[in-house]
XYZ file of C-alpha atoms in Angstrom:
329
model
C 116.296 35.553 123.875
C 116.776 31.787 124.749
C 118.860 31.090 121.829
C 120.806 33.563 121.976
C 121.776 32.995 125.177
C 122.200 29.356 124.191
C 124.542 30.239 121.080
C 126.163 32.305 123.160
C 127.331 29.784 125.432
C 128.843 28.019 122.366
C 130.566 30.881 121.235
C 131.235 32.975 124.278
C 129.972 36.036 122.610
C 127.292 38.291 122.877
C 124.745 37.051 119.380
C 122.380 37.985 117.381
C 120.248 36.048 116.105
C 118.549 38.198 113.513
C 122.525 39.311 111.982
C 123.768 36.417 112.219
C 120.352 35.164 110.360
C 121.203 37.849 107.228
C 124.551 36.881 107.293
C 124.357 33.336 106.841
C 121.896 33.742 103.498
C 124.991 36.565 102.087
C 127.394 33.858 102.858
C 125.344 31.104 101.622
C 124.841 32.870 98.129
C 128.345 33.817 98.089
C 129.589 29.568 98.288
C 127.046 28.767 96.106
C 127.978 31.188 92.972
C 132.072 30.282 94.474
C 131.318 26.669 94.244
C 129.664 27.343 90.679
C 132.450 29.329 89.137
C 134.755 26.345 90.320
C 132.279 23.855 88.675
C 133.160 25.572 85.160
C 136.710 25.814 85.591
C 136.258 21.639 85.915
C 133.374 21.183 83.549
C 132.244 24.029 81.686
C 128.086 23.789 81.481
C 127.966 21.542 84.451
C 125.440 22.489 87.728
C 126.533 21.902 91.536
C 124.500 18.796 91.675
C 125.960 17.332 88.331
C 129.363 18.339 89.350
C 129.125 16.595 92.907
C 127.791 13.919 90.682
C 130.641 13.555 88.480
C 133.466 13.582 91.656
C 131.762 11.065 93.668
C 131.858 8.643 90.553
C 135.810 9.871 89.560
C 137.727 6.802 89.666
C 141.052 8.782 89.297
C 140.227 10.948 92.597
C 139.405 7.931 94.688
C 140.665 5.714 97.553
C 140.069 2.151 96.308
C 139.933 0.284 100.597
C 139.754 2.566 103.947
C 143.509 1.323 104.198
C 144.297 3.255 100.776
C 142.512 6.014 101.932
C 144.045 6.274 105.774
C 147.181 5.862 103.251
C 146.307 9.367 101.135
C 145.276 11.627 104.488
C 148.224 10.471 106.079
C 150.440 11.751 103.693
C 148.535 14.677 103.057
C 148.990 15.683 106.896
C 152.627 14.846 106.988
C 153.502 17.024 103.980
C 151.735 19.810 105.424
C 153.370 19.468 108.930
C 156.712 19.423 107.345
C 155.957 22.431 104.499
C 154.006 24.524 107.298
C 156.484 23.924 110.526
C 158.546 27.180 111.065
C 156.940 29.394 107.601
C 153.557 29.705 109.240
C 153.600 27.710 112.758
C 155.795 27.194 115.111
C 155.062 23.429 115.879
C 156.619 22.228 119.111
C 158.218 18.635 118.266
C 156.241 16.338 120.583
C 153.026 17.122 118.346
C 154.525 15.669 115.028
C 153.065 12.922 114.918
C 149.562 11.975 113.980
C 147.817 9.170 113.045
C 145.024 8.443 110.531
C 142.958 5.580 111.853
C 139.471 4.015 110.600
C 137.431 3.798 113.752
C 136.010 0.668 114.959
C 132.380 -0.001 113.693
C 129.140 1.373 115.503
C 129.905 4.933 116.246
C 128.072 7.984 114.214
C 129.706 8.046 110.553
C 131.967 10.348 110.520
C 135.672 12.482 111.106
C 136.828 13.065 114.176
C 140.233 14.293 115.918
C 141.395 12.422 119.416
C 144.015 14.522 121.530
C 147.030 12.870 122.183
C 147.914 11.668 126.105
C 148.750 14.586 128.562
C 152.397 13.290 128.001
C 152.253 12.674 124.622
C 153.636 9.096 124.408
C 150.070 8.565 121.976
C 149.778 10.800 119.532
C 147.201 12.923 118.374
C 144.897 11.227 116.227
C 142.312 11.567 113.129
C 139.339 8.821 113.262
C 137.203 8.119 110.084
C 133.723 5.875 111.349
C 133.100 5.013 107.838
C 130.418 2.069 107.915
C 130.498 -0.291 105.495
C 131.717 2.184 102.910
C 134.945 0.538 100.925
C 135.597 3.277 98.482
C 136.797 6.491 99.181
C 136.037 9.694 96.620
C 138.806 12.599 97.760
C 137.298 15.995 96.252
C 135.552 16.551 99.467
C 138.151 14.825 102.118
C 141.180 17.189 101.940
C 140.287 19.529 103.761
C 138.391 17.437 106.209
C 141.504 16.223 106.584
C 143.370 19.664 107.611
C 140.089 20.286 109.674
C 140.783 17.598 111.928
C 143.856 17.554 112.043
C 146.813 19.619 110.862
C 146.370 22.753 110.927
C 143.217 22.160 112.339
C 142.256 20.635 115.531
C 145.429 18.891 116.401
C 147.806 21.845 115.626
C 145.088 23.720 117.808
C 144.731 21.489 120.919
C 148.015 19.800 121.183
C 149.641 23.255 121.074
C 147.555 24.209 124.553
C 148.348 21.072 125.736
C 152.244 20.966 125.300
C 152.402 24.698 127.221
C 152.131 23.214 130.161
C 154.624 26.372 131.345
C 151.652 28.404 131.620
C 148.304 27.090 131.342
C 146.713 25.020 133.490
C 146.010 21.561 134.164
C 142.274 22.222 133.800
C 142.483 24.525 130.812
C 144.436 22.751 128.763
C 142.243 19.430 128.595
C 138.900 20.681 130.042
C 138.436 24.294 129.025
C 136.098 24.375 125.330
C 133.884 26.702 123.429
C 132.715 25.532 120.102
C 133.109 29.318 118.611
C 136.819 29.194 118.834
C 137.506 25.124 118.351
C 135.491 24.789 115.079
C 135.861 28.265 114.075
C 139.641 27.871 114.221
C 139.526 24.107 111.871
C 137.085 26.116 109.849
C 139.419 28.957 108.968
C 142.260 26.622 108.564
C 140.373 24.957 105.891
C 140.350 28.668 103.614
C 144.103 29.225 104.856
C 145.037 25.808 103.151
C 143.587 27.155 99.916
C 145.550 30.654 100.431
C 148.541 28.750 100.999
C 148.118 26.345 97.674
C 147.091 23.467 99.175
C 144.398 22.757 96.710
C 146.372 22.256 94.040
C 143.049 20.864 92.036
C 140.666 22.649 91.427
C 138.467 19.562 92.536
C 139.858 19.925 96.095
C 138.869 23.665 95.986
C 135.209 22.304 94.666
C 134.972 20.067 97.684
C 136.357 22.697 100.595
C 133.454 24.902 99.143
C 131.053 22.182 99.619
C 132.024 22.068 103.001
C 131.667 25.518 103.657
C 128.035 25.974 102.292
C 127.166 23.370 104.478
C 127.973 25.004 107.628
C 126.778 27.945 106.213
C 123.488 26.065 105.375
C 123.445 24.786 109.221
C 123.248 29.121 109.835
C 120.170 29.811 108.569
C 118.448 26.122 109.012
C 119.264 26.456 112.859
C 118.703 29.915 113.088
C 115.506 30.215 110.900
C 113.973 27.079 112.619
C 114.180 28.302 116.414
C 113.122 31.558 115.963
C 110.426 29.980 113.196
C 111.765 32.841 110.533
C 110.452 33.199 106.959
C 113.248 32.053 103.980
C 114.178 35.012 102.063
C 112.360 35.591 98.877
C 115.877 34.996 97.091
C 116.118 31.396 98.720
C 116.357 28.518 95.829
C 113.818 26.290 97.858
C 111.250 27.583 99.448
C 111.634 31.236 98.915
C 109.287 33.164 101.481
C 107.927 30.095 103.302
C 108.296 29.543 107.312
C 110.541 27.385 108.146
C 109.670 23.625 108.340
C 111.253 20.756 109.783
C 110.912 19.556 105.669
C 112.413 22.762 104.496
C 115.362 22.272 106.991
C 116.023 18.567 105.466
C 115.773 19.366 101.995
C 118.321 22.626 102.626
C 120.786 19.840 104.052
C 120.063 17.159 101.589
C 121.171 19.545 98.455
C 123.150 22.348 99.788
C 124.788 20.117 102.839
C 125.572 17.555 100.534
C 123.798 14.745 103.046
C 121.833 11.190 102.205
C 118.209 11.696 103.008
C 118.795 9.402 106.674
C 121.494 11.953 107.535
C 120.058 15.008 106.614
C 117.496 13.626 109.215
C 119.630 13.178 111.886
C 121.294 16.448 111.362
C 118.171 18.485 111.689
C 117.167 16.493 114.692
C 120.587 17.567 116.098
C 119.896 21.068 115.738
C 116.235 21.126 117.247
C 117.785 19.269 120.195
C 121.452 21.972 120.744
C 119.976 24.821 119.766
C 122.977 27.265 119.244
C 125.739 24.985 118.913
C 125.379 24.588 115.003
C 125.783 27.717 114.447
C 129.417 27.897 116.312
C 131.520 26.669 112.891
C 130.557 29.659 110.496
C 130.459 32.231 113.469
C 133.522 31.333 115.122
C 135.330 31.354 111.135
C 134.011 34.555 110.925
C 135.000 36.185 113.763
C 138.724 34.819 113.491
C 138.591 35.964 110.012
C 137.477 38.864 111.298
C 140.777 39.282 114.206
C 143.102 38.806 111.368
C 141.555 42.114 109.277
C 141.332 44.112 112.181
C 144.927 42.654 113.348
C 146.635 43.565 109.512
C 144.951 46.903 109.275
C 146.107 47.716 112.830
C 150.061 46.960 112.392
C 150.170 47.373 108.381
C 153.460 45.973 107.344
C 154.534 44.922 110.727
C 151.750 42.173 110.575
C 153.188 38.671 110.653
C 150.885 36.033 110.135
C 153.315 33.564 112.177
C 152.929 34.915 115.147
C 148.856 36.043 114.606
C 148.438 31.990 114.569
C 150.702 31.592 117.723
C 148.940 33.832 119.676
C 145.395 32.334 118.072
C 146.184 29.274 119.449
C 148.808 29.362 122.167
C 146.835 30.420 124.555
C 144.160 27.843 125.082
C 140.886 27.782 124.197
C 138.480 31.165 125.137
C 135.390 32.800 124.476
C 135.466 34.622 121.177
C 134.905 37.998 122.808
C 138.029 37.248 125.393
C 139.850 36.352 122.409
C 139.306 39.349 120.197
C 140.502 41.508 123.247
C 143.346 39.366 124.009
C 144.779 39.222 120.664
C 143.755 43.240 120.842
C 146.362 43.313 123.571
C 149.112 40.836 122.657
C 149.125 41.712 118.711
């Protein structure tokens, strides 16, 4: 009862915990056998682990310096701003423009999007905390990149922020729920393969990836809280409570993680129970508003304005917004 009232703070949605539990395993088996049919398209023969393998060493689908590599997401973003603008978003000119910056040293490694100024004389901006990395393999970072920022986050939070007309002050840079920020970046991710953005099928291969690991961070955060057994059909561990071990070794092969940040992920969740779960939920549930929206208005559906009115109106609860879009849709 605790963590789902926890999660449900994230998401702003009535969960549970024992659903949500089954349907993170379906979803997990589904990306896994995804990610391997992708694998043979690329290397016929080849496993997940010797595919991942093989990208991270491809010298032809790498950034050489972080400079290169601010170089590649940057153009990546502006294509899609200019391709998407007007087809499937309305974009309002002041949010344009976004950076791609490499953050200054001694922050968590990581991506991360910065809003731009309430009066947007500073962008929006995308952050990479990168370490002392100096090379830069891409399979895996386009669709960070269109997580973070367009159509993901920025597209999502500079939109609330320029309609000033009719949201307020307070929602518009204080108002957040996990459910519908991630879940939004998260769904943008699949739309960018619907739309052809991943013109390689490497770039699919490394979406995927990301995918399975928030769908890993279901069940580890899940199963861990409410100390659940692994289904017999697990690959590791298969029937076992879960263990703090368990959880690490999940994120370490199916999260794609180094042993030190599998670590530090799994301490995360133990500490924010709930909140982990927010990326594959919130996905879901979106995914979920656009099948109930196209069966409900058949050939009158128009995916344009579904994403205006998925983001225009600031940032909700996911039950709020499955009865606003309900209304407005």
């Amino acid at each position: 009862e605790t963590y789902e009232r926890k999660a449900g703070q994230f998401l702003g949605m009535t969960v549970d915990a024992i659903s949500a539990y089954e349907w993170g395993w379906g979803e997990f088996h589904r990306l896994v056998e995804a990610m391997t049919d992708v694998a043979q398209l690329i290397e016929p023969g080849s496993t997940l682990e010797s595919m991942t393998a093989r990208l991270e060493a491809d010298t032809e689908l790498r950034a050489s310096s972080p400079e290169a590599f601010c170089e590649v997401i940057d153009a990546r973003l502006q294509d899609a701003v200019e391709r998407l603008d007007g087809s499937h978003f309305d974009v309002d000119p002041r949010i344009h423009p976004i950076t791609v910056n490499i953050a200054p040293p001694g922050g968590a490694l990581g991506a991360y999007y910065v809003r731009p100024s309430e009066d947007f004389s500073r962008p929006g901006s995308v952050w990479y905390s990168v370490g002392d990395q100096t090379e830069f393999p891409l399979y895996h970072q386009i669709s960070t990149a269109y997580h973070e920022g367009f159509p993901g986050h920025h597209l999502q939070i500079a939109t609330a922020m320029a309609n000033s007309d009719r949201l307020s002050r307070a929602h518009r840079l204080t108002v957040w729920y996990p459910g519908y920020g991630e879940g939004w970046a998260m769904y943008t991710e699949r739309l960018m393969g619907e739309l052809g953005f991943f013109e390689r099928p490497e770039y699919e291969f490394g979406m995927l990836a990301k995918q399975l690991y928030r769908a890993s961070r279901v069940v580890v955060d899940i199963g861990l809280h409410l100390e659940l057994e692994l289904p017999s059909s697990a690959p590791i561990g298969g029937g076992e409570p879960w263990t703090y071990e368990l959880a690490t070794a999940y994120m370490r092969r199916f999260g794609f993680r180094t042993d030190a940040q599998a670590h530090a992920e799994v301490l995360r969740y133990l500490g924010w129970p709930g909140q982990a779960i927010s990326y594959k939920i919130g996905e879901r549930e979106i995914l979920s508003i656009r099948s109930e929206t196209e069966r409900r208005l058949g050939t009158d559906f128009d995916l344009k304005r579904f994403h205006s009115e998925m983001i225009g109106n600031g940032a909700m609860g996911l039950a709020m917004l499955r009865s606003e879009m309900a209304e407005r849709l």
